[in-house]
């Protein structure tokens, strides 16, 4: 699993010093300061002997504790935007220092005996609570470094990943993707590598899926198939930005890493499932499948070179051509020509005459139409199995859109001469062509970011009438 390790976020712009001090709620210091002043006066004015002396000692003790209280609260206010563990640590140190001062100055006791007794007690307690103390000191270290915050997705140890819901002295609380709450000791997290995936807009990172393909499949074709599948799976995810890399070839397998970006760690499994399903469908549509290691292939079974993209299989998988008989499909497939495309190459351009339609076998294409300023605007993407160019083929109209390859692609061209005899023999097939043409025309009328009026899409009846007229079918 890929990891995105923590990096410090950009520091916020500092506000003017006066504004920062104004935001600090100094009114929260009033109570401890009032208590300290109220305790200081009796400690200074009361006599040492008798009942007044006992009251004087109590006032002195209260003064130093109130003073430590005031300093701890001031530190908490000044460090409000830092981890709470840091302010808690400072507050604890201040109260311990106040106890030492009270022992020496108020009760006038020697500090050596107290230190010796405390050392023995600390040693006993430290041995008994060594695991807990280890968690606490690890929590202090994590609090000072702040490698993660509440809301971040992290992986602190193997098989221990989740969204941070709480951070305390002893432990970090996580909520897994399955909704299970975990309480992980800080020492366990601090002793391992921490992978921080972030949260919200900062949680986007790249994941990858390993796909084994038969090593006899050309690398260019395998990349084309898998990249088109990943782009189709993430078509609704902004900045999905997939790519495909060949990472290993062994035992008859070529291992490809399909890499893509996910919005946050919690959504990774959903996107991995979508990409894996699309990759499997793309390979099966091309007559391939996930490869198995050579040792799992039965003895005596010869390796077979996978067949190239089959136009007959492609025609049979498209709803538009499913009513055709097997003989008709074979006849059309035999007449189709391969059209290989490279990224940026146009398979057709808006306004030119055309006498063919295309079936996309592999890769991804982009549909562009005229925008408000006359420039071409992308309105759609075509994925394997798509049919395009049918309006010019079947009605004689000029091309209404420019189709450009986004990736390496392979299409098949079907000319009017090949389909004309079939349509004349079976006029009922025009109904299916009419439906897909009407839907495509309606979608291509939408121009993103433009408020200008566009001509209404032709109705199904109008398109059907044009088809019958063009092919002289009654």
Coordinates of C-alpha atoms in Angstrom, one line a residue:
X1 CA 0.0 0.0 0.0
X2 CA 1.5 3.4 -0.9
X3 CA 2.1 5.9 1.9
X4 CA 2.2 9.6 2.0
X5 CA 4.4 10.6 4.8
X6 CA 3.7 13.7 6.9
X7 CA 5.0 17.0 5.8
X8 CA 4.4 20.2 7.7
X9 CA 1.5 22.3 6.4
X10 CA 2.3 25.8 5.3
X11 CA 2.5 28.2 8.2
X12 CA -0.5 30.6 8.5
X13 CA 0.1 34.2 7.9
X14 CA 0.9 35.9 11.2
X15 CA -1.5 38.5 12.5
X16 CA -0.2 41.8 13.9
X17 CA 0.9 41.4 17.5
X18 CA -1.8 43.6 18.9
X19 CA -4.5 41.6 17.2
X20 CA -3.1 38.3 18.5
X21 CA -3.0 39.6 22.1
X22 CA -6.5 40.9 21.7
X23 CA -7.8 37.5 20.8
X24 CA -6.4 35.8 24.0
X25 CA -9.1 35.6 26.7
X26 CA -7.1 37.2 29.6
X27 CA -10.3 37.3 31.7
X28 CA -9.7 33.6 32.5
X29 CA -6.6 34.7 34.5
X30 CA -8.7 36.8 36.9
X31 CA -9.7 34.0 39.3
X32 CA -6.2 32.5 39.9
X33 CA -4.7 36.0 40.2
X34 CA -7.3 37.1 42.8
X35 CA -6.8 33.9 44.8
X36 CA -3.0 34.5 44.7
X37 CA -3.3 38.1 46.0
X38 CA -5.9 37.1 48.6
X39 CA -3.5 34.4 49.9
X40 CA -0.4 36.5 49.8
X41 CA -1.7 39.2 52.2
X42 CA -2.4 36.9 55.2
X43 CA 0.9 35.1 54.6
X44 CA 2.8 38.3 54.9
X45 CA 0.8 40.0 57.7
X46 CA -0.1 37.1 60.1
X47 CA 2.3 36.2 63.0
X48 CA 4.2 33.0 62.9
X49 CA 3.0 31.5 66.3
X50 CA -0.3 30.0 67.4
X51 CA -3.4 29.5 65.3
X52 CA -2.5 32.5 63.3
X53 CA 0.7 30.8 62.3
X54 CA -1.2 27.7 61.0
X55 CA -3.4 30.1 59.0
X56 CA -0.2 31.8 57.7
X57 CA 1.2 28.5 56.5
X58 CA -2.1 27.6 54.7
X59 CA -2.2 31.1 53.1
X60 CA 1.4 30.7 51.9
X61 CA 0.6 27.2 50.5
X62 CA -2.5 28.6 48.7
X63 CA -0.4 31.5 47.3
X64 CA 2.2 29.4 45.6
X65 CA -0.4 26.9 44.3
X66 CA -2.5 29.9 43.0
X67 CA 0.6 31.3 41.4
X68 CA 1.3 28.0 39.7
X69 CA -2.3 27.9 38.6
X70 CA -2.0 31.4 37.1
X71 CA 1.2 30.5 35.2
X72 CA -0.3 27.2 33.9
X73 CA -3.5 28.9 32.7
X74 CA -1.4 31.6 31.0
X75 CA 0.7 29.0 29.3
X76 CA -2.5 27.2 28.1
X77 CA -3.9 30.4 26.7
X78 CA -0.7 31.3 24.8
X79 CA -0.3 27.7 23.5
X80 CA -4.0 27.3 22.5
X81 CA -3.1 26.5 18.9
X82 CA -0.5 23.9 20.0
X83 CA -1.1 20.3 21.1
X84 CA -2.8 20.1 24.5
X85 CA -0.2 17.7 25.7
X86 CA 2.4 20.5 25.7
X87 CA 0.3 22.8 27.9
X88 CA -0.5 19.9 30.2
X89 CA 3.2 19.1 30.5
X90 CA 4.1 22.7 31.4
X91 CA 1.2 22.9 33.9
X92 CA 2.4 19.7 35.6
X93 CA 6.0 21.0 35.8
X94 CA 4.8 24.3 37.3
X95 CA 2.8 22.6 40.1
X96 CA 5.7 20.3 40.9
X97 CA 8.0 23.3 41.2
X98 CA 5.4 25.0 43.4
X99 CA 5.4 22.0 45.8
X100 CA 9.2 22.2 46.1
X101 CA 9.0 25.9 46.8
X102 CA 6.3 25.4 49.4
X103 CA 8.3 22.7 51.2
X104 CA 11.4 25.0 51.4
X105 CA 10.0 28.5 51.8
X106 CA 6.7 28.0 53.6
X107 CA 7.4 25.0 55.8
X108 CA 11.2 25.6 55.9
X109 CA 12.0 21.9 55.5
X110 CA 15.3 20.7 54.0
X111 CA 14.9 19.7 50.4
X112 CA 17.5 16.8 50.6
X113 CA 15.3 14.5 52.6
X114 CA 12.3 15.2 50.3
X115 CA 14.4 14.5 47.2
X116 CA 15.8 11.3 48.6
X117 CA 12.3 10.0 49.6
X118 CA 10.9 11.1 46.3
X119 CA 13.7 9.3 44.4
X120 CA 12.9 6.0 46.1
X121 CA 9.2 6.4 45.5
X122 CA 9.7 7.5 41.9
X123 CA 11.9 4.4 41.3
X124 CA 9.3 2.0 42.7
X125 CA 6.4 3.7 40.8
X126 CA 8.5 3.9 37.6
X127 CA 9.2 0.2 37.6
X128 CA 5.5 -0.7 38.3
X129 CA 4.2 1.8 35.7
X130 CA 7.0 1.5 33.1
X131 CA 4.6 0.6 30.3
X132 CA 2.2 3.4 31.2
X133 CA 5.0 5.9 31.6
X134 CA 6.4 4.8 28.2
X135 CA 3.0 5.6 26.7
X136 CA 3.0 9.0 28.4
X137 CA 6.4 10.0 27.3
X138 CA 5.7 8.8 23.8
X139 CA 2.5 10.9 23.9
X140 CA 4.6 13.9 25.0
X141 CA 7.0 13.4 22.1
X142 CA 4.1 13.0 19.6
X143 CA 2.5 16.1 21.1
X144 CA 5.6 18.2 20.6
X145 CA 6.2 17.0 17.0
X146 CA 2.5 16.9 16.0
X147 CA 2.9 14.5 13.1
X148 CA -0.9 14.2 12.9
X149 CA -4.0 15.9 14.1
X150 CA -7.6 14.9 14.9
X151 CA -9.4 14.1 11.7
X152 CA -6.3 12.8 9.9
X153 CA -6.2 9.3 8.4
X154 CA -3.0 7.5 9.7
X155 CA -1.4 4.1 9.7
X156 CA 0.6 3.9 12.9
X157 CA 1.4 0.2 12.9
X158 CA 0.8 -2.7 10.5
X159 CA -2.9 -3.5 10.1
X160 CA -3.7 -0.6 12.4
X161 CA -5.0 2.3 10.4
X162 CA -7.9 4.7 10.8
X163 CA -9.0 8.3 11.3
X164 CA -7.8 10.0 14.4
X165 CA -10.7 10.9 16.8
X166 CA -8.7 11.7 19.9
X167 CA -5.2 12.1 21.3
X168 CA -4.4 11.8 25.0
X169 CA -1.3 11.4 27.2
X170 CA -1.4 7.6 27.0
X171 CA -3.1 6.7 23.7
X172 CA -4.4 7.7 20.3
X173 CA -8.0 6.8 19.4
X174 CA -8.7 5.7 15.8
X175 CA -11.8 4.9 13.9
X176 CA -11.2 2.4 11.1
X177 CA -12.8 2.3 7.7
X178 CA -15.1 -0.5 9.0
X179 CA -16.3 1.7 11.9
X180 CA -14.3 -0.1 14.6
X181 CA -12.9 2.2 17.3
X182 CA -9.3 1.4 18.3
X183 CA -7.3 2.7 21.3
X184 CA -3.6 2.5 20.4
X185 CA -0.9 3.1 23.0
X186 CA 1.3 6.0 22.1
X187 CA 4.4 4.0 22.6
X188 CA 3.3 1.5 19.9
X189 CA 2.8 4.4 17.4
X190 CA 6.0 6.2 18.3
X191 CA 8.0 3.0 17.9
X192 CA 6.9 2.5 14.3
X193 CA 6.9 4.4 11.0
X194 CA 3.8 6.7 10.8
X195 CA 2.0 7.1 7.5
X196 CA -0.2 10.2 7.5
X197 CA -2.8 10.4 4.7
X198 CA -4.2 13.8 5.9
X199 CA -7.8 14.9 5.8
X200 CA -10.2 16.9 3.7
X201 CA -8.5 18.7 0.8
X202 CA -5.1 17.7 2.2
X203 CA -6.1 14.0 2.2
X204 CA -5.7 13.4 -1.6
X205 CA -3.0 10.9 -2.4
X206 CA -2.1 8.3 -5.0
X207 CA -2.9 4.7 -4.7
X208 CA -2.1 1.8 -7.0
X209 CA -3.6 -1.5 -8.1
X210 CA -1.4 -4.3 -9.5
X211 CA -2.9 -6.0 -12.5
X212 CA -1.3 -9.2 -14.0
X213 CA -1.6 -9.4 -17.8
X214 CA -0.3 -12.2 -20.0
X215 CA 3.3 -11.3 -20.9
X216 CA 2.6 -12.0 -24.6
X217 CA 0.3 -9.0 -24.8
X218 CA 2.3 -6.1 -26.2
X219 CA 3.0 -3.5 -23.5
X220 CA 1.5 -0.7 -25.5
X221 CA -1.8 -2.5 -25.9
X222 CA -2.0 -3.5 -22.2
X223 CA -1.3 0.1 -21.1
X224 CA -3.9 1.4 -23.5
X225 CA -6.6 -1.1 -22.2
X226 CA -5.8 -0.5 -18.5
X227 CA -5.5 3.3 -18.8
X228 CA -8.8 3.6 -20.6
X229 CA -10.4 1.4 -17.9
X230 CA -9.0 3.6 -15.1
X231 CA -10.2 6.8 -16.8
X232 CA -13.6 5.3 -17.2
X233 CA -13.8 4.3 -13.5
X234 CA -12.8 7.8 -12.3
X235 CA -14.7 9.8 -14.9
X236 CA -16.7 11.5 -12.1
X237 CA -13.7 12.0 -9.7
X238 CA -11.8 15.4 -10.2
X239 CA -8.0 15.0 -10.4
X240 CA -8.2 11.2 -10.6
X241 CA -5.2 11.5 -13.0
X242 CA -4.6 7.7 -13.6
X243 CA -1.5 6.3 -15.3
X244 CA -0.2 2.8 -16.0
X245 CA 3.4 1.6 -15.4
X246 CA 4.9 -1.8 -16.2
X247 CA 6.7 -2.8 -13.0
X248 CA 7.7 -6.5 -13.5
X249 CA 7.7 -9.4 -15.9
X250 CA 8.1 -12.9 -14.5
X251 CA 6.7 -16.4 -14.9
X252 CA 4.7 -15.5 -17.9
X253 CA 3.1 -12.5 -16.3
X254 CA 3.5 -8.8 -16.9
X255 CA 2.6 -6.9 -13.8
X256 CA 1.2 -3.4 -14.4
X257 CA 0.6 -0.8 -11.7
X258 CA -2.5 1.2 -12.3
X259 CA -2.0 4.4 -10.3
X260 CA -4.7 6.9 -9.5
X261 CA -5.6 9.6 -6.9
X262 CA -8.2 9.2 -4.3
X263 CA -9.8 12.0 -2.2
X264 CA -9.1 10.4 1.2
X265 CA -8.0 7.2 2.8
X266 CA -11.5 6.3 3.8
X267 CA -12.6 6.2 0.1
X268 CA -9.7 4.2 -1.2
X269 CA -11.3 0.7 -1.1
X270 CA -14.3 2.0 -3.1
X271 CA -12.1 3.4 -5.9
X272 CA -9.8 0.4 -5.9
X273 CA -13.0 -1.7 -6.4
X274 CA -14.1 0.5 -9.3
X275 CA -10.7 0.5 -11.0
X276 CA -10.4 -3.3 -10.6
X277 CA -13.8 -3.9 -12.0
X278 CA -13.2 -1.7 -14.9
X279 CA -9.8 -3.3 -15.6
X280 CA -11.4 -6.8 -15.6
X281 CA -14.2 -5.7 -17.9
X282 CA -11.7 -4.0 -20.3
X283 CA -9.6 -7.1 -20.5
X284 CA -12.5 -9.4 -21.1
X285 CA -13.9 -7.1 -23.7
X286 CA -10.6 -7.4 -25.5
X287 CA -10.6 -11.2 -25.3
X288 CA -8.1 -11.2 -22.4
X289 CA -8.1 -12.0 -18.7
X290 CA -5.9 -11.6 -15.6
X291 CA -2.8 -13.7 -16.1
X292 CA -1.8 -16.6 -13.9
X293 CA 1.8 -17.6 -13.0
X294 CA 3.4 -20.1 -15.4
X295 CA 3.6 -22.7 -12.6
X296 CA -0.2 -22.7 -12.3
X297 CA -0.7 -23.5 -15.9
X298 CA -1.5 -27.2 -16.5
X299 CA 1.4 -29.4 -17.7
X300 CA 1.7 -29.8 -21.4
X301 CA -0.5 -26.8 -22.1
X302 CA 1.1 -24.7 -24.8
X303 CA 1.2 -20.9 -24.5
X304 CA -1.0 -19.1 -26.9
X305 CA -0.5 -15.6 -28.2
X306 CA -3.6 -13.5 -27.3
X307 CA -5.6 -12.5 -30.3
X308 CA -5.7 -8.9 -31.4
X309 CA -8.8 -6.7 -30.9
X310 CA -11.7 -8.4 -32.6
X311 CA -14.2 -6.2 -34.4
X312 CA -16.8 -9.1 -34.4
X313 CA -16.6 -9.3 -30.6
X314 CA -16.8 -5.6 -30.3
X315 CA -19.9 -5.4 -32.5
X316 CA -21.5 -8.2 -30.5
X317 CA -21.0 -6.4 -27.2
X318 CA -22.7 -3.1 -28.4
X319 CA -26.5 -2.9 -27.9
X320 CA -26.9 -1.2 -31.2
X321 CA -25.7 -4.3 -33.1
X322 CA -27.1 -7.0 -31.0
X323 CA -30.3 -7.4 -33.2
X324 CA -28.0 -8.3 -36.1
X325 CA -27.6 -11.9 -37.0
X326 CA -24.3 -13.7 -36.7
X327 CA -23.8 -13.7 -40.4
X328 CA -24.5 -9.9 -40.6
X329 CA -22.1 -9.2 -37.7
X330 CA -19.4 -11.3 -39.4
X331 CA -20.0 -9.5 -42.7
X332 CA -19.7 -6.1 -41.1
X333 CA -16.7 -7.1 -39.0
X334 CA -14.9 -8.3 -42.1
X335 CA -15.3 -5.0 -43.8
X336 CA -14.1 -2.9 -40.8
X337 CA -10.6 -1.3 -40.9
X338 CA -8.4 -0.6 -38.0
X339 CA -7.7 3.0 -37.1
X340 CA -4.8 3.4 -34.6
X341 CA -4.6 6.8 -32.8
X342 CA -1.9 8.5 -30.8
X343 CA -2.7 11.1 -28.0
X344 CA -3.8 14.4 -29.6
X345 CA -4.6 12.9 -32.9
X346 CA -8.1 13.7 -34.4
X347 CA -10.1 10.8 -35.8
X348 CA -12.6 13.3 -37.3
X349 CA -13.1 17.1 -37.3
X350 CA -16.2 19.3 -37.0
X351 CA -17.6 20.4 -40.3
X352 CA -15.9 17.9 -42.6
X353 CA -17.9 15.4 -44.6
X354 CA -17.9 11.7 -43.6
X355 CA -19.0 8.4 -44.9
X356 CA -18.3 6.1 -42.0
X357 CA -18.9 5.5 -38.3
X358 CA -16.4 4.3 -35.8
X359 CA -16.4 1.8 -33.0
X360 CA -13.9 2.5 -30.2
X361 CA -12.1 -0.7 -29.2
X362 CA -9.3 0.6 -26.9
X363 CA -8.3 3.9 -25.4
X364 CA -10.2 7.1 -24.5
X365 CA -11.4 9.8 -26.9
X366 CA -12.6 13.3 -26.2
X367 CA -15.7 14.9 -27.9
X368 CA -15.3 18.7 -28.7
X369 CA -17.9 21.0 -30.1
X370 CA -18.0 24.8 -30.8
X371 CA -18.0 27.0 -27.7
X372 CA -19.4 30.5 -27.1
X373 CA -16.3 32.2 -28.5
X374 CA -16.0 29.8 -31.5
X375 CA -13.2 27.7 -29.9
X376 CA -13.7 24.0 -29.3
X377 CA -15.0 22.9 -25.9
X378 CA -14.8 19.4 -24.5
X379 CA -18.3 18.1 -23.7
X380 CA -17.8 14.3 -23.3
X381 CA -15.4 11.4 -23.3
X382 CA -15.8 8.2 -25.2
X383 CA -14.6 4.9 -23.7
X384 CA -14.2 1.4 -25.3
X385 CA -17.5 0.2 -26.8
X386 CA -18.6 3.7 -27.9
X387 CA -20.1 4.3 -31.3
X388 CA -19.5 7.7 -32.9
X389 CA -19.7 9.4 -36.3
X390 CA -23.1 7.8 -37.1
X391 CA -24.9 11.1 -38.1
X392 CA -22.6 11.7 -41.0
X393 CA -22.7 8.1 -42.1
X394 CA -26.4 7.7 -42.0
X395 CA -27.8 11.1 -42.9
X396 CA -25.0 12.7 -45.0
X397 CA -24.7 15.7 -42.6
X398 CA -21.2 17.2 -41.9
X399 CA -19.4 16.1 -38.8
X400 CA -21.0 17.9 -35.8
X401 CA -18.0 17.4 -33.4
X402 CA -14.3 16.9 -33.3
X403 CA -13.1 13.6 -31.8
X404 CA -9.5 13.6 -30.4
X405 CA -7.6 10.8 -28.8
X406 CA -6.7 11.4 -25.1
X407 CA -4.6 8.2 -24.9
X408 CA -3.2 5.8 -27.4
X409 CA -6.4 4.3 -28.9
X410 CA -7.6 1.8 -31.5
X411 CA -10.9 2.3 -33.4
X412 CA -12.6 0.4 -36.2
X413 CA -14.2 2.2 -39.1
X414 CA -17.4 1.0 -40.7
X415 CA -18.2 2.5 -44.1
X416 CA -21.6 3.2 -45.7
X417 CA -20.9 0.7 -48.4
X418 CA -20.7 -2.1 -45.8
X419 CA -23.8 -1.2 -43.8
X420 CA -26.1 -0.1 -46.6
X421 CA -27.1 -3.7 -47.8
X422 CA -27.9 -4.7 -44.2
X423 CA -30.1 -1.8 -43.5
X424 CA -31.9 -2.1 -46.8
X425 CA -32.5 -5.8 -46.0
X426 CA -33.7 -5.1 -42.4
X427 CA -35.3 -1.6 -42.2
X428 CA -36.3 -2.4 -38.5
X429 CA -32.7 -1.8 -37.5
X430 CA -33.2 1.9 -38.1
X431 CA -35.1 2.2 -34.9
X432 CA -32.1 1.3 -32.8
X433 CA -29.8 3.6 -34.7
X434 CA -32.4 6.4 -34.3
X435 CA -32.4 6.0 -30.5
X436 CA -28.7 6.3 -30.0
X437 CA -28.4 9.1 -32.5
X438 CA -31.1 11.2 -30.7
X439 CA -29.5 10.7 -27.3
X440 CA -26.1 11.7 -28.6
X441 CA -27.4 14.8 -30.4
X442 CA -29.2 16.0 -27.2
X443 CA -26.0 15.6 -25.1
X444 CA -23.8 17.4 -27.6
X445 CA -26.0 20.4 -27.4
X446 CA -24.8 21.2 -23.9
X447 CA -21.9 23.6 -23.9
X448 CA -20.2 23.9 -20.5
X449 CA -19.9 27.5 -19.3
X450 CA -22.0 29.0 -22.1
X451 CA -25.3 30.7 -21.8
X452 CA -25.8 31.2 -25.5
X453 CA -28.8 29.7 -27.2
X454 CA -28.2 26.5 -29.2
X455 CA -30.4 24.9 -31.8
X456 CA -32.7 22.3 -30.4
X457 CA -31.7 18.7 -30.9
X458 CA -33.5 16.8 -33.7
X459 CA -36.3 14.6 -32.5
X460 CA -36.2 10.8 -33.0
X461 CA -39.0 11.2 -35.6
X462 CA -36.9 13.7 -37.6
X463 CA -33.8 11.5 -37.5
X464 CA -35.7 8.4 -38.5
X465 CA -37.2 10.3 -41.4
X466 CA -33.7 11.4 -42.5
X467 CA -32.4 7.9 -42.3
X468 CA -35.2 6.5 -44.4
X469 CA -34.8 9.2 -47.0
X470 CA -31.0 8.9 -47.2
X471 CA -31.2 5.1 -47.7
X472 CA -34.4 5.3 -49.8
X473 CA -36.2 3.0 -47.4
X474 CA -40.0 3.2 -47.1

